[in-house]
Coordinates of C-alpha atoms and ligand atoms in Angstrom, one line a residue:
X877 CA 101.6 -15.3 -14.3
X878 CA 105.0 -16.8 -13.3
X879 CA 106.8 -15.2 -16.3
X880 CA 110.4 -15.8 -17.2
X881 CA 113.7 -16.1 -15.3
X882 CA 117.5 -16.4 -15.8
X883 CA 119.6 -19.0 -14.0
X884 CA 123.3 -18.0 -13.9
X885 CA 125.5 -20.9 -12.8
X886 CA 128.8 -19.3 -11.9
X887 CA 130.4 -22.7 -11.5
X888 CA 130.2 -23.1 -15.3
X889 CA 131.4 -19.6 -16.2
X890 CA 134.9 -19.4 -17.8
X891 CA 134.8 -15.6 -18.1
X892 CA 135.0 -15.8 -21.9
X893 CA 132.8 -12.7 -22.0
X894 CA 130.7 -13.9 -24.9
X895 CA 127.6 -12.9 -23.1
X896 CA 128.9 -9.4 -22.6
X897 CA 129.8 -9.0 -26.2
X898 CA 126.5 -10.5 -27.4
X899 CA 124.7 -8.0 -25.3
X900 CA 126.6 -5.1 -26.8
X901 CA 126.0 -6.4 -30.3
X902 CA 122.3 -7.0 -30.0
X903 CA 121.6 -3.6 -28.3
X904 CA 124.0 -1.9 -30.8
X905 CA 125.8 -0.3 -27.9
X906 CA 129.2 1.1 -28.6
X907 CA 132.4 -0.3 -27.0
X908 CA 133.6 1.3 -23.8
X909 CA 137.0 3.0 -23.6
X910 CA 139.1 1.2 -20.9
X911 CA 142.5 1.3 -19.3
X912 CA 144.7 -1.3 -17.6
X913 CA 143.7 -1.4 -14.0
X914 CA 145.6 -4.6 -13.0
X915 CA 142.5 -6.8 -13.7
X916 CA 141.1 -8.8 -16.6
X917 CA 137.7 -7.2 -15.9
X918 CA 136.9 -5.0 -18.9
X919 CA 135.3 -2.4 -18.7
X920 CA 135.5 -1.3 -15.1
X921 CA 131.7 -1.2 -14.4
X922 CA 128.3 -1.3 -15.9
X923 CA 127.2 1.9 -17.8
X924 CA 124.5 3.4 -19.9
X925 CA 126.0 1.4 -22.8
X926 CA 127.1 -1.7 -20.9
X927 CA 124.1 -3.7 -19.6
X928 CA 126.0 -6.9 -18.9
X929 CA 129.4 -7.2 -17.3
X930 CA 131.5 -10.2 -16.3
X931 CA 133.1 -9.2 -13.0
X932 CA 136.4 -10.7 -12.1
X933 CA 137.3 -11.3 -8.5
X934 CA 140.9 -12.3 -8.0
X935 CA 142.4 -12.9 -4.5
X936 CA 144.5 -15.3 -2.5
X937 CA 143.2 -17.8 0.1
X938 CA 145.8 -19.6 2.2
X939 CA 148.4 -18.6 -0.4
X940 CA 146.4 -20.1 -3.2
X941 CA 145.1 -17.8 -6.0
X942 CA 141.3 -17.8 -6.4
X943 CA 139.3 -16.5 -9.3
X944 CA 135.5 -16.0 -9.2
X945 CA 133.6 -14.8 -12.2
X946 CA 130.2 -13.1 -11.9
X947 CA 128.2 -12.2 -15.1
X948 CA 126.4 -9.3 -13.6
X949 CA 123.1 -7.8 -14.9
X950 CA 119.6 -6.6 -13.8
X951 CA 117.8 -9.0 -11.5
X952 CA 114.4 -8.1 -13.0
X953 CA 112.8 -8.0 -9.5
X954 CA 109.3 -9.3 -9.0
X955 CA 108.6 -6.1 -7.0
X956 CA 111.3 -3.7 -8.4
X957 CA 112.5 -1.1 -5.9
X958 CA 113.7 1.1 -8.9
X959 CA 110.1 1.2 -10.3
X960 CA 108.6 1.9 -6.9
X961 CA 110.8 4.9 -6.4
X962 CA 110.5 6.2 -9.9
X963 CA 106.7 6.0 -9.8
X964 CA 106.6 7.7 -6.5
X965 CA 108.5 10.7 -7.7
X966 CA 106.5 10.9 -10.9
X967 CA 109.0 9.4 -13.3
X968 CA 107.2 7.3 -15.9
X969 CA 110.3 5.7 -17.3
X970 CA 110.0 2.2 -15.8
X971 CA 107.4 -0.4 -16.8
X972 CA 107.0 -4.1 -16.1
X973 CA 106.1 -6.5 -19.0
X974 CA 103.1 -8.6 -18.1
X975 CA 104.0 -11.7 -20.0
X976 CA 107.6 -12.1 -19.0
X977 CA 107.9 -9.9 -15.9
X978 CA 110.8 -8.0 -17.5
X979 CA 111.5 -4.6 -15.9
X980 CA 112.0 -2.1 -18.7
X981 CA 113.5 1.4 -18.8
X982 CA 112.4 3.8 -21.5
X983 CA 115.6 5.7 -22.4
X984 CA 113.6 8.5 -24.0
X985 CA 112.1 9.7 -20.8
X986 CA 114.3 12.4 -19.4
X987 CA 115.3 12.0 -15.7
X988 CA 117.1 14.7 -13.7
X989 CA 120.3 13.7 -12.1
X990 CA 119.0 14.0 -8.5
X991 CA 116.0 11.9 -9.4
X992 CA 118.2 9.3 -11.0
X993 CA 120.4 9.1 -7.9
X994 CA 117.3 8.2 -5.8
X995 CA 116.4 5.5 -8.3
X996 CA 119.9 4.0 -8.5
X997 CA 120.2 4.1 -4.7
X998 CA 117.0 2.0 -4.4
X999 CA 118.5 -0.9 -6.3
X1000 CA 120.3 -3.2 -3.9
X1001 CA 122.5 -4.5 -6.9
X1002 CA 123.5 -1.0 -8.2
X1003 CA 122.2 -1.7 -11.7
X1004 CA 120.5 1.5 -13.0
X1005 CA 122.6 3.8 -15.2
X1006 CA 122.0 7.3 -16.6
X1007 CA 123.5 9.3 -19.4
X1008 CA 124.2 13.0 -18.7
X1009 CA 123.9 13.9 -22.3
X1010 CA 120.5 12.4 -23.1
X1011 CA 119.3 12.3 -19.5
X1012 CA 117.9 8.8 -20.1
X1013 CA 118.3 5.7 -18.0
X1014 CA 119.3 2.2 -19.3
X1015 CA 120.0 -1.3 -18.2
X1016 CA 119.4 -5.0 -19.3
X1017 CA 116.1 -5.3 -21.2
X1018 CA 115.9 -9.1 -20.8
X1019 CA 116.1 -8.9 -24.7
X1020 CA 112.4 -8.5 -24.7
X1021 CA 112.4 -7.9 -28.4
X1022 CA 114.1 -11.3 -29.0
X1023 CA 111.8 -13.1 -26.5
X1024 CA 108.7 -11.8 -28.3
X1025 CA 110.1 -13.5 -31.5
X1026 CA 110.6 -16.8 -29.7
X1027 CA 114.4 -16.3 -29.3
X1028 CA 116.6 -16.6 -26.3
X1029 CA 118.2 -13.5 -24.8
X1030 CA 121.5 -12.8 -26.7
X1031 CA 123.7 -13.5 -23.6
X1032 CA 122.1 -16.9 -23.1
X1033 CA 122.1 -17.7 -26.8
X1034 CA 125.9 -17.2 -27.0
X1035 CA 127.0 -18.8 -23.7
X1036 CA 129.1 -21.8 -24.7
X1037 CA 129.2 -23.5 -21.2
X1038 CA 125.7 -23.6 -20.0
X1039 CA 126.4 -20.9 -17.3
X1040 CA 123.6 -18.7 -18.7
X1041 CA 120.1 -20.2 -18.8
X1042 CA 116.7 -18.7 -19.5
X1043 CA 113.1 -19.9 -19.6
X1044 CA 109.8 -20.2 -17.8
X1045 CA 110.3 -19.2 -14.2
X1046 CA 109.0 -22.4 -12.6
X1047 CA 111.2 -24.6 -14.7
X1048 CA 114.2 -22.3 -14.1
X1049 CA 113.7 -22.5 -10.3
X1050 CA 113.6 -26.3 -10.6
X1051 CA 116.8 -26.3 -12.6
X1052 CA 118.5 -24.0 -10.1
X1053 CA 117.5 -26.2 -7.1
X1054 CA 118.6 -29.4 -8.8
X1055 CA 122.0 -27.8 -9.7
X1056 CA 122.4 -26.5 -6.2
X1057 CA 122.0 -30.0 -4.8
X1058 CA 124.7 -31.3 -7.2
X1059 CA 127.2 -28.5 -6.4
X1060 CA 126.6 -28.6 -2.7
X1061 CA 128.1 -32.1 -2.6
X1062 CA 131.5 -30.6 -3.4
X1063 CA 131.0 -27.0 -2.2
X1064 CA 129.0 -27.0 1.1
X1065 CA 128.7 -23.2 1.1
X1066 CA 127.0 -23.1 -2.3
X1067 CA 123.7 -21.1 -2.4
X1068 CA 121.3 -19.5 -4.8
X1069 CA 121.1 -15.7 -4.5
X1070 CA 117.7 -14.0 -4.0
X1071 CA 115.9 -16.7 -5.9
X1072 CA 112.5 -16.0 -4.3
X1073 CA 112.0 -12.4 -5.3
X1074 CA 114.2 -12.0 -8.5
X1075 CA 114.1 -13.2 -12.0
X1076 CA 117.9 -13.4 -12.3
X1077 CA 119.1 -16.2 -10.0
X1078 CA 122.8 -16.8 -9.4
X1079 CA 124.4 -19.9 -8.1
X1080 CA 127.6 -19.2 -6.1
X1081 CA 129.8 -21.6 -4.1
X1082 CA 131.2 -19.1 -1.6
X1083 CA 130.4 -15.9 0.3
X1084 CA 128.7 -13.6 -2.4
X1085 CA 130.9 -10.7 -1.2
X1086 CA 133.9 -12.5 -2.6
X1087 CA 132.4 -12.3 -6.1
X1088 CA 131.2 -8.7 -6.1
X1089 CA 130.3 -6.1 -3.5
X1090 CA 126.7 -6.0 -4.8
X1091 CA 126.3 -9.8 -5.6
X1092 CA 123.6 -10.4 -3.0
X1093 CA 121.0 -8.0 -1.6
X1094 CA 122.2 -8.6 1.9
X1095 CA 118.8 -8.0 3.6
X1096 CA 115.4 -9.7 3.6
X1097 CA 112.9 -8.5 1.0
X1098 CA 110.4 -7.4 3.7
X1099 CA 113.0 -5.2 5.4
X1100 CA 113.9 -3.5 2.1
X1101 CA 110.4 -2.8 1.0
X1102 CA 109.5 -1.5 4.5
X1103 CA 112.5 0.9 4.3
X1104 CA 111.4 2.2 0.9
X1105 CA 107.8 2.6 2.0
X1106 CA 108.9 4.6 5.0
X1107 CA 111.1 6.8 2.8
X1108 CA 108.3 7.5 0.4
X1109 CA 105.4 7.9 2.7
X1110 CA 102.7 9.1 2.2
X1111 CA 103.1 8.3 -1.5
X1112 CA 103.8 4.6 -1.3
X1113 CA 100.8 2.4 -1.6
X1114 CA 102.5 -0.9 -2.5
X1115 CA 102.1 -4.0 -0.3
X1116 CA 104.9 -4.9 2.2
Ligands
SF4_528 S1 117.8 -5.3 -10.1 FE1 117.7 -3.1 -9.7 S2 117.4 -2.2 -11.7 FE2 116.9 -4.3 -11.9 S3 114.6 -4.4 -11.5 FE3 115.7 -4.8 -9.5 S4 115.8 -2.8 -8.6 FE4 115.4 -2.4 -10.8
SF4_529 S1 129.2 -16.4 -22.0 FE1 128.9 -17.9 -20.4 S2 130.9 -18.7 -19.9 FE2 131.2 -16.8 -21.1 S3 131.4 -15.2 -19.6 FE3 129.3 -15.2 -20.1 S4 128.3 -16.6 -18.6 FE4 130.6 -16.9 -18.5

């Protein structure tokens, strides 16, 4: 089954952070204490209680200030490296929902810190987070509880500009390709990030590294899966 996908069009993002706040509200996650770090990005990073974060990248190019905004979240990988690693070390905290393809963490399953480090390291986008107190892991849930009721994910529902989109994967892929063609006319470097193997597809107009260190996976899927398989042998039995 093709399942669902997000399309995040960064060209339409104004960094209002409505998606970030809606995510906190729906998941009843507390606010995160922050400090002034010389950036409008708030908080500094994803966490056990922050599943969605609008990253601000501010720099100068040829003397002109440039701002790029990147509403970061789990990519809900078709073959999730975090789940492969967790399963291989006997941690039954990660499942994949059949209907949507959502990759789900069970925060009630206790994970030791060294095990969590392996799981986090396997994610090319540095998404998984862990809480030292509860020893649980957490991240974006795709708002599976809302989807099951026929609702959009909270972040998509609240986005006022059309930057956040969600729906059946094949339709979303079509939407992303169509928008890419439009944007490329003005921004020849525009590209979709990791569309083939992920359910969260970003459109960017420049080098992904200028948006965020972990914006793109940076290596072909086959290379990554082969590397994980080698790491976990002889336990790994997933296809490469
Ligand atoms: S983006 Fe990272 S945390 Fe999300 S499913 Fe993929 S590997 Fe797991
Ligand atoms: S709600 Fe939409 S426009 Fe606002 S920060 Fe999120 S993605 Fe960007």
